[in-house]
PDB file of C-alpha atoms and ligand atoms in Angstrom:
ATOM      1  CA  MET A 239      16.967  11.581  80.090  1.00  0.00           C
ATOM      2  CA  LYS A 240      15.236  12.994  83.156  1.00  0.00           C
ATOM      3  CA  ARG A 241      12.048  10.996  83.632  1.00  0.00           C
ATOM      4  CA  ASP A 242       9.954  13.851  85.040  1.00  0.00           C
ATOM      5  CA  CYS A 243      11.058  16.408  82.418  1.00  0.00           C
ATOM      6  CA  ILE A 244       8.448  17.310  79.794  1.00  0.00           C
ATOM      7  CA  PHE A 245      11.035  18.293  77.203  1.00  0.00           C
ATOM      8  CA  CYS A 246      13.080  15.102  77.711  1.00  0.00           C
ATOM      9  CA  ARG A 247       9.861  13.202  77.079  1.00  0.00           C
ATOM     10  CA  ILE A 248       9.122  15.223  73.937  1.00  0.00           C
ATOM     11  CA  ALA A 249      12.671  14.622  72.677  1.00  0.00           C
ATOM     12  CA  SER A 250      12.255  10.878  73.184  1.00  0.00           C
ATOM     13  CA  LYS A 251       8.788  10.983  71.497  1.00  0.00           C
ATOM     14  CA  GLU A 252       7.102   9.766  74.646  1.00  0.00           C
ATOM     15  CA  LEU A 253       4.998  12.953  74.458  1.00  0.00           C
ATOM     16  CA  PRO A 254       3.690  14.378  71.182  1.00  0.00           C
ATOM     17  CA  ALA A 255       4.860  17.663  69.668  1.00  0.00           C
ATOM     18  CA  LYS A 256       4.912  19.244  66.236  1.00  0.00           C
ATOM     19  CA  ILE A 257       8.532  18.596  65.374  1.00  0.00           C
ATOM     20  CA  VAL A 258      10.094  21.047  62.940  1.00  0.00           C
ATOM     21  CA  TYR A 259      13.668  19.706  62.903  1.00  0.00           C
ATOM     22  CA  GLU A 260      15.670  17.027  64.690  1.00  0.00           C
ATOM     23  CA  ASP A 261      19.065  15.433  64.567  1.00  0.00           C
ATOM     24  CA  ASP A 262      21.146  13.302  66.900  1.00  0.00           C
ATOM     25  CA  ARG A 263      21.750  16.208  69.329  1.00  0.00           C
ATOM     26  CA  ILE A 264      18.784  18.592  69.158  1.00  0.00           C
ATOM     27  CA  VAL A 265      15.034  18.774  68.557  1.00  0.00           C
ATOM     28  CA  ALA A 266      12.952  21.768  67.427  1.00  0.00           C
ATOM     29  CA  PHE A 267       9.187  21.755  67.965  1.00  0.00           C
ATOM     30  CA  ASP A 268       6.355  24.269  68.027  1.00  0.00           C
ATOM     31  CA  ASP A 269       5.466  25.859  71.355  1.00  0.00           C
ATOM     32  CA  ILE A 270       2.145  24.768  72.806  1.00  0.00           C
ATOM     33  CA  ARG A 271       1.305  28.369  73.843  1.00  0.00           C
ATOM     34  CA  PRO A 272       2.550  30.428  70.891  1.00  0.00           C
ATOM     35  CA  GLN A 273       3.351  34.090  71.573  1.00  0.00           C
ATOM     36  CA  ALA A 274       3.803  34.891  67.868  1.00  0.00           C
ATOM     37  CA  PRO A 275       2.630  33.368  64.559  1.00  0.00           C
ATOM     38  CA  VAL A 276       5.867  31.371  64.623  1.00  0.00           C
ATOM     39  CA  HIS A 277       7.009  30.166  68.040  1.00  0.00           C
ATOM     40  CA  THR A 278       9.344  27.199  67.959  1.00  0.00           C
ATOM     41  CA  LEU A 279      11.473  25.792  70.768  1.00  0.00           C
ATOM     42  CA  ILE A 280      14.905  24.319  70.152  1.00  0.00           C
ATOM     43  CA  ILE A 281      16.309  21.991  72.795  1.00  0.00           C
ATOM     44  CA  PRO A 282      19.292  19.704  73.255  1.00  0.00           C
ATOM     45  CA  ARG A 283      18.379  16.032  73.674  1.00  0.00           C
ATOM     46  CA  ASP A 284      20.614  15.934  76.735  1.00  0.00           C
ATOM     47  CA  HIS A 285      19.076  17.374  79.874  1.00  0.00           C
ATOM     48  CA  PHE A 286      20.485  20.616  81.285  1.00  0.00           C
ATOM     49  CA  ALA A 287      18.166  22.577  83.561  1.00  0.00           C
ATOM     50  CA  SER A 288      19.318  25.902  82.101  1.00  0.00           C
ATOM     51  CA  LEU A 289      22.280  27.646  80.518  1.00  0.00           C
ATOM     52  CA  ASN A 290      23.766  27.832  84.009  1.00  0.00           C
ATOM     53  CA  GLU A 291      24.102  24.053  84.131  1.00  0.00           C
ATOM     54  CA  VAL A 292      25.875  23.537  80.799  1.00  0.00           C
ATOM     55  CA  PRO A 293      29.467  22.527  81.542  1.00  0.00           C
ATOM     56  CA  ALA A 294      32.242  24.334  79.670  1.00  0.00           C
ATOM     57  CA  GLY A 295      33.029  21.120  77.818  1.00  0.00           C
ATOM     58  CA  ARG A 296      29.491  20.931  76.356  1.00  0.00           C
ATOM     59  CA  MET A 297      29.181  24.494  75.068  1.00  0.00           C
ATOM     60  CA  ASP A 298      29.615  23.144  71.529  1.00  0.00           C
ATOM     61  CA  LEU A 299      25.972  22.099  71.835  1.00  0.00           C
ATOM     62  CA  LEU A 300      24.925  25.751  71.972  1.00  0.00           C
ATOM     63  CA  GLN A 301      26.968  26.477  68.881  1.00  0.00           C
ATOM     64  CA  HIS A 302      25.232  23.557  67.185  1.00  0.00           C
ATOM     65  CA  ILE A 303      21.785  24.871  68.130  1.00  0.00           C
ATOM     66  CA  LEU A 304      22.592  28.401  66.949  1.00  0.00           C
ATOM     67  CA  SER A 305      24.041  27.075  63.702  1.00  0.00           C
ATOM     68  CA  LYS A 306      20.739  25.310  62.924  1.00  0.00           C
ATOM     69  CA  ILE A 307      18.430  28.213  63.757  1.00  0.00           C
ATOM     70  CA  PRO A 308      18.650  30.007  60.375  1.00  0.00           C
ATOM     71  CA  ALA A 309      17.532  26.817  58.609  1.00  0.00           C
ATOM     72  CA  ILE A 310      14.736  26.300  61.142  1.00  0.00           C
ATOM     73  CA  ALA A 311      13.676  29.942  60.598  1.00  0.00           C
ATOM     74  CA  ALA A 312      13.725  29.300  56.856  1.00  0.00           C
ATOM     75  CA  ALA A 313      11.585  26.172  57.275  1.00  0.00           C
ATOM     76  CA  LYS A 314       9.099  28.294  59.237  1.00  0.00           C
ATOM     77  CA  GLU A 315       9.310  30.994  56.513  1.00  0.00           C
ATOM     78  CA  VAL A 316      10.534  33.789  58.790  1.00  0.00           C
ATOM     79  CA  LYS A 317      14.216  33.873  57.869  1.00  0.00           C
ATOM     80  CA  ALA A 318      13.922  36.757  55.409  1.00  0.00           C
ATOM     81  CA  GLY A 319      11.475  38.801  57.474  1.00  0.00           C
ATOM     82  CA  GLY A 320      13.460  38.415  60.661  1.00  0.00           C
ATOM     83  CA  TYR A 321      13.051  36.598  63.915  1.00  0.00           C
ATOM     84  CA  ARG A 322      13.993  36.727  67.574  1.00  0.00           C
ATOM     85  CA  VAL A 323      15.835  34.090  69.599  1.00  0.00           C
ATOM     86  CA  VAL A 324      15.367  34.065  73.380  1.00  0.00           C
ATOM     87  CA  LEU A 325      17.064  31.968  76.039  1.00  0.00           C
ATOM     88  CA  ASN A 326      15.318  32.458  79.369  1.00  0.00           C
ATOM     89  CA  THR A 327      17.578  31.498  82.257  1.00  0.00           C
ATOM     90  CA  GLY A 328      16.406  31.325  85.855  1.00  0.00           C
ATOM     91  CA  PRO A 329      13.442  32.660  87.815  1.00  0.00           C
ATOM     92  CA  ASP A 330      13.712  36.380  86.986  1.00  0.00           C
ATOM     93  CA  SER A 331      13.745  35.613  83.249  1.00  0.00           C
ATOM     94  CA  GLY A 332      10.395  33.834  83.374  1.00  0.00           C
ATOM     95  CA  GLN A 333      11.878  30.403  82.646  1.00  0.00           C
ATOM     96  CA  ASP A 334       9.321  27.844  83.737  1.00  0.00           C
ATOM     97  CA  VAL A 335      10.451  24.669  82.005  1.00  0.00           C
ATOM     98  CA  PHE A 336      13.798  23.649  83.430  1.00  0.00           C
ATOM     99  CA  HIS A 337      15.249  21.949  80.378  1.00  0.00           C
ATOM    100  CA  LEU A 338      17.425  24.350  78.386  1.00  0.00           C
ATOM    101  CA  HIS A 339      15.488  25.711  75.406  1.00  0.00           C
ATOM    102  CA  PHE A 340      15.802  28.520  72.903  1.00  0.00           C
ATOM    103  CA  HIS A 341      12.628  30.259  71.748  1.00  0.00           C
ATOM    104  CA  LEU A 342      12.413  31.248  68.087  1.00  0.00           C
ATOM    105  CA  PHE A 343       9.764  33.916  67.494  1.00  0.00           C
ATOM    106  CA  GLY A 344       8.692  35.301  64.140  1.00  0.00           C
ATOM    107  CA  GLY A 345       5.870  36.249  61.844  1.00  0.00           C
ATOM    108  CA  ARG A 346       5.138  39.599  63.469  1.00  0.00           C
ATOM    109  CA  LYS A 347       6.960  42.775  64.402  1.00  0.00           C
ATOM    110  CA  MET A 348       8.760  42.288  67.713  1.00  0.00           C
ATOM    111  CA  HIS A 349       8.775  44.940  70.425  1.00  0.00           C
ATOM    112  CA  TRP A 350      11.812  46.303  72.235  1.00  0.00           C
ATOM    113  CA  PRO A 351      12.563  46.322  75.086  1.00  0.00           C
ATOM    114  CA  PRO A 352      10.972  42.955  75.814  1.00  0.00           C
ATOM    115  CA  GLY A 353       8.651  42.742  78.797  1.00  0.00           C
TER     116      GLY A 353
HETATM  117  P1  DGP J 629       9.984  29.301  79.389  1.00  0.00           P
HETATM  118  O1  DGP J 629       9.040  30.248  80.033  1.00  0.00           O
HETATM  119  O2  DGP J 629      11.177  29.999  78.712  1.00  0.00           O
HETATM  120  O3  DGP J 629      10.435  28.188  80.333  1.00  0.00           O
HETATM  121  O4  DGP J 629       9.188  28.638  78.199  1.00  0.00           O
HETATM  122  C1  DGP J 629       8.595  27.387  78.258  1.00  0.00           C
HETATM  123  C2  DGP J 629       7.743  27.242  77.023  1.00  0.00           C
HETATM  124  O5  DGP J 629       7.417  25.872  76.884  1.00  0.00           O
HETATM  125  C3  DGP J 629       6.432  28.000  77.073  1.00  0.00           C
HETATM  126  O6  DGP J 629       6.403  28.955  76.008  1.00  0.00           O
HETATM  127  C4  DGP J 629       5.358  26.946  76.866  1.00  0.00           C
HETATM  128  C5  DGP J 629       6.123  25.760  76.338  1.00  0.00           C
HETATM  129  N1  DGP J 629       5.619  24.455  76.753  1.00  0.00           N
HETATM  130  C6  DGP J 629       5.387  24.062  78.037  1.00  0.00           C
HETATM  131  N2  DGP J 629       4.951  22.787  78.040  1.00  0.00           N
HETATM  132  C7  DGP J 629       4.922  22.375  76.736  1.00  0.00           C
HETATM  133  C8  DGP J 629       4.552  21.150  76.113  1.00  0.00           C
HETATM  134  O7  DGP J 629       4.163  20.168  76.740  1.00  0.00           O
HETATM  135  N3  DGP J 629       4.645  21.114  74.755  1.00  0.00           N
HETATM  136  C9  DGP J 629       5.068  22.186  74.009  1.00  0.00           C
HETATM  137  N4  DGP J 629       5.137  22.042  72.682  1.00  0.00           N
HETATM  138  N5  DGP J 629       5.437  23.355  74.576  1.00  0.00           N
HETATM  139  C10 DGP J 629       5.356  23.446  75.920  1.00  0.00           C
END
């Protein structure tokens, strides 16, 4: 737990969030500034600033997150219609919270290429 990290504090329930799914390793909660009708963030409980900081020996965590996303999409009722998963990494990507998080977007037609 990194004391000054917003997402660590959400994972530990120190800060409120609309939690969609949680287990011993990950938490999914709705984004505070939704960019689509469904916009949920999925984070590991353990703090990694970004994908770049995940050690090779912890990559199983990413597999775990990805394995749960279809069920999270189903819970948000976008599994059948389709959804987009985004992992911003580093300054050029637009990442502004430096605790690894996947975005799950759905509920509208997505554009390509992304901005
Ligand atoms: P990114 O740009 O990839 O780092 O996305 C960070 C996202 O986190 C952004 O869509 C807004 C969201 N966010 C920032 N602070 C909070 C918060 O306190 N609560 C919730 N639920 N979402 C937050």
